[in-house]
């Protein structure tokens, strides 16, 4: 689950005050290159390399825990590192290269993010993987509504085609409204703003600061990569090696409480907010520390002793459905809150549109930004024609891929998509929360219920992917257009860059997925690549088909409690004084360890402790170096996954099994 969560909202919005200070150092009266020159061959090559690396990293995070931190800032940093290294090498070889501008930096970042975003939100660890046979079996072959015919094994061809259709529809849907949302309404888009602040900072703060960040990134990238290589030697089987180190004793290890020495998750913890990491730890303690041991003692009373551990009528059913209850409670509350906020905000703007502005003056820097943003306009016909063409092709092709999803459902989905995409993009502009997953879940339940028992699961999961992809891509484009607006980058160049990145992502994301799918046991609850959201999404579809009869004994009452808990926590956060509200955990995040285990929460908590201590010791240095160090830790071990996968495909096993046994 992409980490555009509430925890980032306050942190990102606080950067707004930095915006003018950073941007106004720009010599904005200087010549801005035309959009055709902002797109460069070296930039596209850099984008492909960065996008592919981040696709593999994001896929690994998705298939292990389902949590992927926002890597946009990291991608901008890596783009800067890549081109600076490129130009330095050419300079030493005696070649003169063109200057590296903030516009080119923005292009590379946009293209790379568009590429890896497909790996994050393409459904490879959720609604698409939820269609395979293994997830069907884990959901219970005798479960009502879990039809044996509701199975579609992953395939490179149909997955790539599906992504091209649904993602490119989202690329065109909001083009006509870009001026309204960026220039007229002046929506903040905190993530896009934060990326612009970072890129502008790279190109104004001087080489000294940039060199520190580059050195920090390369140092921790090397350490992380070599550590991943070293760990591999001791992991002959899945229960061996440093990733199964009983840090707190064997009994705690059996309940998944241990530090698994993953630099990827430590780096992710450094990027995510303290609230996200503390919520993960709280969820881990509540589930594997309290609830699962207690429910396990009720075996023979609440559920038969003869059932296997991973039967949905056994303890595994409680793990899945209580996690679903938290996710739905949090998602429904946030969905209603953002929708109401959007409606109220639009109403206020319409009501006050004829009133004189309190500050009639427009700053010169803003005039320059608006001039560049509007001068190289994306023609209206491009958006309309693109949306129409890809919608028509989708209406024909998607029912051929998924016969259970009738063509008229696809027609209705694309009729509603523009309004849904606008609501989501508007809400994200105000709060930085991308609600695409929640729109997808609504579509999942509606289509599963309407289609019926035989085909409801497939129709629900496919329809979820259709709506979520369109809405998510449209929102990402608006975030990137905000970055373009603040970095004096042409919207045309931005759109072309986004299209290139999306096309590359539609190819590299399925390839990244099959790298893991063929090399490792994806979906195994005992293994490293548990893919928890595949099981969660399939069981949400079963709930849509069957209702509450799919739940194990006493699970419904517990689900009511956890759903209410999620709503109450959000209410307390929003309506209590800040000194109380800021300590409220994030229910959706708490639900992730319910299935995955506590080990990765401990890793990410370690990352948050490092950041906390670093800020206490030297806050200024921490602000500059934390993104670089975290990116290095994530990329190093993440990149080691490539040779590890190749070795696994070649049937080359690690030579040593390091394992701990009780005396």
Short mmCIF file of C-alpha atoms in Angstrom, two decimals, residues 218-564:
data_model
loop_
_atom_site.label_atom_id
_atom_site.label_comp_id
_atom_site.label_asym_id
_atom_site.label_seq_id
_atom_site.Cartn_x
_atom_site.Cartn_y
_atom_site.Cartn_z
CA UNK A 218 26.90 6.03 -2.15
CA UNK A 219 28.38 5.06 1.23
CA UNK A 220 25.18 3.55 2.62
CA UNK A 221 24.19 2.08 -0.74
CA UNK A 222 27.48 0.14 -0.76
CA UNK A 223 27.11 -0.96 2.86
CA UNK A 224 23.53 -2.10 2.28
CA UNK A 225 24.35 -4.00 -0.93
CA UNK A 226 27.33 -5.80 0.64
CA UNK A 227 25.29 -6.60 3.75
CA UNK A 228 22.59 -8.19 1.58
CA UNK A 229 25.29 -10.24 -0.15
CA UNK A 230 26.79 -11.30 3.20
CA UNK A 231 23.39 -12.30 4.63
CA UNK A 232 22.67 -14.49 1.62
CA UNK A 233 25.46 -16.95 2.50
CA UNK A 234 23.72 -17.96 5.75
CA UNK A 235 20.16 -18.39 4.44
CA UNK A 236 20.11 -21.88 2.91
CA UNK A 237 16.42 -22.31 3.85
CA UNK A 238 13.63 -19.90 4.73
CA UNK A 239 14.06 -20.37 8.51
CA UNK A 240 17.83 -19.76 8.42
CA UNK A 241 20.09 -16.74 8.49
CA UNK A 242 20.15 -13.27 9.97
CA UNK A 243 16.56 -12.69 8.82
CA UNK A 244 15.50 -15.26 11.45
CA UNK A 245 17.80 -14.08 14.26
CA UNK A 246 16.06 -14.58 17.67
CA UNK A 247 17.02 -11.13 18.96
CA UNK A 248 14.69 -11.23 21.99
CA UNK A 249 14.78 -14.98 22.64
CA UNK A 250 13.25 -18.07 21.02
CA UNK A 251 9.78 -17.62 22.50
CA UNK A 252 9.57 -14.07 21.15
CA UNK A 253 10.93 -15.34 17.81
CA UNK A 254 8.09 -17.88 17.58
CA UNK A 255 5.68 -14.96 17.87
CA UNK A 256 7.62 -13.05 15.14
CA UNK A 257 9.21 -10.58 17.58
CA UNK A 258 12.78 -10.27 16.34
CA UNK A 259 15.05 -7.90 14.41
CA UNK A 260 15.68 -9.39 10.96
CA UNK A 261 18.60 -7.10 9.97
CA UNK A 262 16.83 -5.76 6.87
CA UNK A 263 18.43 -2.47 5.83
CA UNK A 264 15.55 -1.99 3.37
CA UNK A 265 12.99 -1.76 6.16
CA UNK A 266 15.30 0.30 8.38
CA UNK A 267 15.61 2.78 5.50
CA UNK A 268 11.85 2.71 4.95
CA UNK A 269 11.39 3.47 8.65
CA UNK A 270 13.68 6.49 8.29
CA UNK A 271 11.47 7.87 5.50
CA UNK A 272 8.09 7.13 7.10
CA UNK A 273 6.88 9.38 9.89
CA UNK A 274 7.26 8.47 13.57
CA UNK A 275 3.49 8.01 13.78
CA UNK A 276 3.45 5.39 11.02
CA UNK A 277 6.26 3.40 12.64
CA UNK A 278 4.75 3.60 16.13
CA UNK A 279 1.37 2.51 14.71
CA UNK A 280 3.04 -0.53 13.12
CA UNK A 281 4.68 -1.46 16.43
CA UNK A 282 1.39 -1.01 18.31
CA UNK A 283 -0.40 -3.23 15.80
CA UNK A 284 2.31 -5.88 16.15
CA UNK A 285 2.10 -5.89 19.97
CA UNK A 286 -1.71 -5.96 19.92
CA UNK A 287 -1.90 -8.85 17.44
CA UNK A 288 1.06 -11.19 17.88
CA UNK A 289 1.72 -10.12 21.45
CA UNK A 290 -1.84 -10.31 22.82
CA UNK A 291 -4.70 -11.40 20.55
CA UNK A 292 -3.33 -14.33 18.57
CA UNK A 293 -1.91 -16.14 21.63
CA UNK A 294 -5.28 -15.66 23.41
CA UNK A 295 -7.39 -16.78 20.44
CA UNK A 296 -4.99 -19.70 19.89
CA UNK A 297 -5.85 -20.94 23.39
CA UNK A 298 -9.53 -21.10 22.34
CA UNK A 299 -8.81 -23.77 19.73
CA UNK A 300 -11.43 -26.46 20.12
CA UNK A 301 -13.94 -23.93 21.45
CA UNK A 302 -14.13 -21.12 18.88
CA UNK A 303 -12.88 -23.29 16.00
CA UNK A 304 -12.22 -27.04 15.57
CA UNK A 305 -8.83 -28.43 16.58
CA UNK A 306 -8.72 -30.48 13.37
CA UNK A 307 -8.44 -27.38 11.17
CA UNK A 308 -5.05 -26.41 9.75
CA UNK A 309 -3.48 -23.15 10.93
CA UNK A 310 -4.13 -21.38 7.61
CA UNK A 311 -7.74 -22.47 7.20
CA UNK A 312 -10.01 -19.40 7.00
CA UNK A 313 -12.29 -20.93 9.67
CA UNK A 314 -9.27 -21.27 11.97
CA UNK A 315 -7.14 -18.56 13.63
CA UNK A 316 -6.02 -17.32 10.20
CA UNK A 317 -9.58 -16.18 9.49
CA UNK A 318 -9.47 -13.92 12.53
CA UNK A 319 -6.14 -12.46 11.40
CA UNK A 320 -7.48 -11.68 7.92
CA UNK A 321 -10.90 -10.30 8.82
CA UNK A 322 -9.81 -8.22 11.81
CA UNK A 323 -7.19 -6.62 9.57
CA UNK A 324 -9.92 -6.00 6.97
CA UNK A 325 -12.13 -4.40 9.67
CA UNK A 326 -9.41 -1.91 10.62
CA UNK A 327 -8.66 -1.08 6.98
CA UNK A 328 -12.35 -0.59 6.11
CA UNK A 329 -13.09 1.46 9.24
CA UNK A 330 -10.15 3.78 8.64
CA UNK A 331 -10.76 3.93 4.89
CA UNK A 332 -14.49 4.66 5.17
CA UNK A 333 -13.95 7.42 7.71
CA UNK A 334 -11.20 9.05 5.66
CA UNK A 335 -13.24 8.68 2.47
CA UNK A 336 -16.24 10.49 3.98
CA UNK A 337 -14.02 13.14 5.62
CA UNK A 338 -12.16 13.99 2.41
CA UNK A 339 -15.37 13.95 0.37
CA UNK A 340 -17.10 16.36 2.77
CA UNK A 341 -13.99 18.54 2.93
CA UNK A 342 -13.90 18.69 -0.87
CA UNK A 343 -17.60 19.59 -1.14
CA UNK A 344 -17.36 22.29 1.54
CA UNK A 345 -14.21 23.76 0.00
CA UNK A 346 -15.72 23.89 -3.50
CA UNK A 347 -18.92 25.44 -2.10
CA UNK A 348 -16.93 28.13 -0.27
CA UNK A 349 -14.94 28.95 -3.40
CA UNK A 350 -18.08 29.24 -5.52
CA UNK A 351 -19.79 31.34 -2.86
CA UNK A 352 -16.87 33.74 -2.58
CA UNK A 353 -15.74 33.83 -6.21
CA UNK A 354 -17.18 37.32 -6.77
CA UNK A 355 -15.60 38.79 -3.65
CA UNK A 356 -12.45 40.89 -4.11
CA UNK A 357 -9.24 39.12 -3.25
CA UNK A 358 -7.60 40.11 0.00
CA UNK A 359 -4.28 40.48 -1.77
CA UNK A 360 -4.68 41.64 -5.32
CA UNK A 361 -0.95 41.58 -5.99
CA UNK A 362 0.60 38.59 -7.66
CA UNK A 363 4.28 38.08 -6.87
CA UNK A 364 6.65 38.25 -9.87
CA UNK A 365 7.84 34.71 -9.15
CA UNK A 366 4.24 33.47 -9.28
CA UNK A 367 3.60 35.38 -12.51
CA UNK A 368 6.59 33.67 -14.08
CA UNK A 369 5.41 30.25 -12.90
CA UNK A 370 1.90 30.84 -14.25
CA UNK A 371 3.22 32.20 -17.54
CA UNK A 372 5.35 29.11 -18.20
CA UNK A 373 2.61 26.76 -16.99
CA UNK A 374 0.00 28.30 -19.33
CA UNK A 375 2.23 29.17 -22.28
CA UNK A 376 2.96 25.57 -23.26
CA UNK A 377 -0.57 24.36 -22.85
CA UNK A 378 -1.63 20.74 -23.35
CA UNK A 379 -4.40 21.01 -25.99
CA UNK A 380 -7.88 20.08 -24.78
CA UNK A 381 -8.38 17.71 -27.69
CA UNK A 382 -5.42 15.60 -26.48
CA UNK A 383 -7.16 14.89 -23.18
CA UNK A 384 -10.60 14.27 -24.71
CA UNK A 385 -9.35 12.14 -27.61
CA UNK A 386 -6.95 10.15 -25.43
CA UNK A 387 -9.60 9.40 -22.83
CA UNK A 388 -12.16 8.44 -25.48
CA UNK A 389 -9.81 6.15 -27.43
CA UNK A 390 -8.42 4.30 -24.41
CA UNK A 391 -11.90 4.01 -22.85
CA UNK A 392 -13.35 2.45 -26.01
CA UNK A 393 -10.45 0.01 -26.30
CA UNK A 394 -10.82 -0.87 -22.59
CA UNK A 395 -14.57 -1.46 -22.92
CA UNK A 396 -13.81 -3.99 -25.67
CA UNK A 397 -10.64 -5.58 -24.29
CA UNK A 398 -11.18 -5.82 -20.51
CA UNK A 399 -14.30 -8.06 -20.75
CA UNK A 400 -12.24 -10.30 -23.04
CA UNK A 401 -9.56 -10.59 -20.32
CA UNK A 402 -12.18 -10.96 -17.55
CA UNK A 403 -15.44 -12.38 -19.01
CA UNK A 404 -16.95 -12.13 -15.50
CA UNK A 405 -16.71 -8.31 -15.68
CA UNK A 406 -19.45 -7.40 -18.17
CA UNK A 407 -18.89 -4.62 -20.70
CA UNK A 408 -21.70 -2.47 -19.30
CA UNK A 409 -19.97 -2.37 -15.89
CA UNK A 410 -16.84 -1.05 -17.63
CA UNK A 411 -18.93 1.60 -19.45
CA UNK A 412 -20.46 2.80 -16.17
CA UNK A 413 -17.01 2.81 -14.52
CA UNK A 414 -15.57 5.07 -17.22
CA UNK A 415 -18.60 7.35 -17.10
CA UNK A 416 -18.03 7.83 -13.37
CA UNK A 417 -14.20 7.92 -13.56
CA UNK A 418 -13.77 11.65 -14.40
CA UNK A 419 -15.84 12.80 -11.42
CA UNK A 420 -14.17 10.26 -9.10
CA UNK A 421 -10.72 11.28 -10.35
CA UNK A 422 -11.53 14.96 -9.81
CA UNK A 423 -12.79 14.38 -6.25
CA UNK A 424 -9.70 12.33 -5.41
CA UNK A 425 -7.24 14.78 -6.98
CA UNK A 426 -8.95 17.74 -5.32
CA UNK A 427 -8.83 16.02 -1.93
CA UNK A 428 -5.17 15.12 -2.43
CA UNK A 429 -4.45 18.74 -3.29
CA UNK A 430 -5.83 19.77 0.09
CA UNK A 431 -4.61 16.91 2.30
CA UNK A 432 -1.96 14.92 0.37
CA UNK A 433 -4.04 11.75 0.85
CA UNK A 434 -4.52 9.68 -2.31
CA UNK A 435 -7.83 7.87 -1.78
CA UNK A 436 -7.56 5.66 -4.89
CA UNK A 437 -7.48 2.43 -2.86
CA UNK A 438 -10.71 3.38 -1.11
CA UNK A 439 -12.47 4.16 -4.40
CA UNK A 440 -11.25 0.76 -5.59
CA UNK A 441 -12.63 -0.99 -2.50
CA UNK A 442 -16.05 0.60 -3.03
CA UNK A 443 -16.02 -0.70 -6.62
CA UNK A 444 -14.92 -4.13 -5.34
CA UNK A 445 -17.85 -4.51 -2.95
CA UNK A 446 -20.44 -3.12 -5.39
CA UNK A 447 -19.36 -5.31 -8.33
CA UNK A 448 -18.92 -8.44 -6.19
CA UNK A 449 -22.44 -8.02 -4.80
CA UNK A 450 -24.03 -7.24 -8.20
CA UNK A 451 -22.32 -10.06 -10.11
CA UNK A 452 -23.23 -12.90 -7.73
CA UNK A 453 -21.63 -16.00 -6.22
CA UNK A 454 -20.21 -17.64 -9.33
CA UNK A 455 -18.35 -14.67 -10.82
CA UNK A 456 -18.45 -12.03 -8.08
CA UNK A 457 -14.89 -12.48 -6.83
CA UNK A 458 -13.25 -12.03 -10.25
CA UNK A 459 -15.55 -9.15 -11.26
CA UNK A 460 -14.96 -7.39 -7.94
CA UNK A 461 -11.17 -7.70 -8.04
CA UNK A 462 -10.88 -6.70 -11.72
CA UNK A 463 -13.28 -3.76 -11.26
CA UNK A 464 -11.32 -2.65 -8.21
CA UNK A 465 -8.16 -2.52 -10.30
CA UNK A 466 -9.87 -0.61 -13.08
CA UNK A 467 -11.21 2.20 -10.87
CA UNK A 468 -8.17 2.39 -8.60
CA UNK A 469 -5.68 2.64 -11.46
CA UNK A 470 -7.55 5.40 -13.29
CA UNK A 471 -8.05 7.48 -10.15
CA UNK A 472 -4.51 6.92 -8.84
CA UNK A 473 -2.68 7.79 -12.08
CA UNK A 474 -4.77 10.97 -12.49
CA UNK A 475 -3.87 12.05 -8.94
CA UNK A 476 -0.16 11.32 -9.46
CA UNK A 477 -0.20 13.45 -12.62
CA UNK A 478 -1.62 16.41 -10.68
CA UNK A 479 1.07 16.04 -7.99
CA UNK A 480 3.71 16.10 -10.74
CA UNK A 481 2.12 19.10 -12.46
CA UNK A 482 2.39 20.96 -9.14
CA UNK A 483 6.10 20.11 -9.07
CA UNK A 484 6.40 21.34 -12.68
CA UNK A 485 4.63 24.60 -11.82
CA UNK A 486 7.09 25.35 -9.01
CA UNK A 487 10.23 24.37 -10.94
CA UNK A 488 9.40 26.36 -14.11
CA UNK A 489 8.96 23.12 -16.07
CA UNK A 490 6.77 22.86 -19.15
CA UNK A 491 3.50 20.94 -18.62
CA UNK A 492 3.92 19.43 -22.09
CA UNK A 493 7.34 18.06 -21.18
CA UNK A 494 5.91 16.85 -17.87
CA UNK A 495 3.02 15.05 -19.61
CA UNK A 496 5.30 13.40 -22.18
CA UNK A 497 7.67 12.36 -19.40
CA UNK A 498 4.76 10.92 -17.41
CA UNK A 499 3.55 9.01 -20.49
CA UNK A 500 7.03 7.60 -21.13
CA UNK A 501 7.36 6.55 -17.49
CA UNK A 502 3.90 4.97 -17.47
CA UNK A 503 4.66 3.00 -20.64
CA UNK A 504 7.99 1.80 -19.23
CA UNK A 505 6.29 0.92 -15.93
CA UNK A 506 3.60 -1.14 -17.67
CA UNK A 507 6.42 -3.33 -19.00
CA UNK A 508 8.94 -3.32 -16.14
CA UNK A 509 6.40 -3.83 -13.33
CA UNK A 510 5.13 -7.22 -14.64
CA UNK A 511 8.73 -8.26 -15.34
CA UNK A 512 9.71 -7.29 -11.77
CA UNK A 513 6.75 -9.25 -10.44
CA UNK A 514 7.65 -12.41 -12.37
CA UNK A 515 11.25 -12.10 -11.22
CA UNK A 516 9.96 -12.72 -7.68
CA UNK A 517 7.06 -14.99 -8.67
CA UNK A 518 9.32 -17.46 -10.48
CA UNK A 519 12.29 -17.27 -8.11
CA UNK A 520 10.51 -17.33 -4.73
CA UNK A 521 7.44 -18.86 -3.10
CA UNK A 522 5.19 -15.79 -3.31
CA UNK A 523 2.06 -15.98 -1.17
CA UNK A 524 3.38 -18.59 1.27
CA UNK A 525 2.27 -17.49 4.79
CA UNK A 526 5.43 -19.09 6.23
CA UNK A 527 7.81 -17.50 3.72
CA UNK A 528 9.40 -14.11 3.20
CA UNK A 529 7.04 -13.04 0.41
CA UNK A 530 3.68 -13.38 2.16
CA UNK A 531 1.82 -10.89 -0.09
CA UNK A 532 -0.77 -10.26 2.67
CA UNK A 533 -2.97 -7.90 0.66
CA UNK A 534 -3.71 -10.54 -1.99
CA UNK A 535 -5.52 -12.58 0.67
CA UNK A 536 -7.14 -9.48 2.19
CA UNK A 537 -8.55 -8.30 -1.15
CA UNK A 538 -9.86 -11.73 -2.13
CA UNK A 539 -11.62 -12.06 1.21
CA UNK A 540 -13.12 -8.59 0.84
CA UNK A 541 -14.56 -9.79 -2.48
CA UNK A 542 -15.91 -12.92 -0.76
CA UNK A 543 -17.51 -10.67 1.87
CA UNK A 544 -19.12 -8.70 -0.95
CA UNK A 545 -20.53 -11.90 -2.43
CA UNK A 546 -21.54 -13.77 0.71
CA UNK A 547 -21.89 -11.17 3.43
CA UNK A 548 -21.04 -12.04 7.02
CA UNK A 549 -21.64 -15.79 6.60
CA UNK A 550 -18.02 -16.04 5.40
CA UNK A 551 -16.69 -15.12 8.87
CA UNK A 552 -15.53 -17.68 11.47
CA UNK A 553 -17.28 -17.98 14.85
CA UNK A 554 -17.33 -14.79 17.02
CA UNK A 555 -15.32 -12.99 14.33
CA UNK A 556 -18.21 -10.69 13.40
CA UNK A 557 -18.43 -9.27 16.93
CA UNK A 558 -14.66 -8.69 16.98
CA UNK A 559 -14.86 -7.04 13.55
CA UNK A 560 -17.55 -4.67 14.83
CA UNK A 561 -15.24 -3.72 17.68
CA UNK A 562 -12.20 -3.12 15.48
CA UNK A 563 -14.23 -1.20 12.90
CA UNK A 564 -15.59 1.04 15.68
#
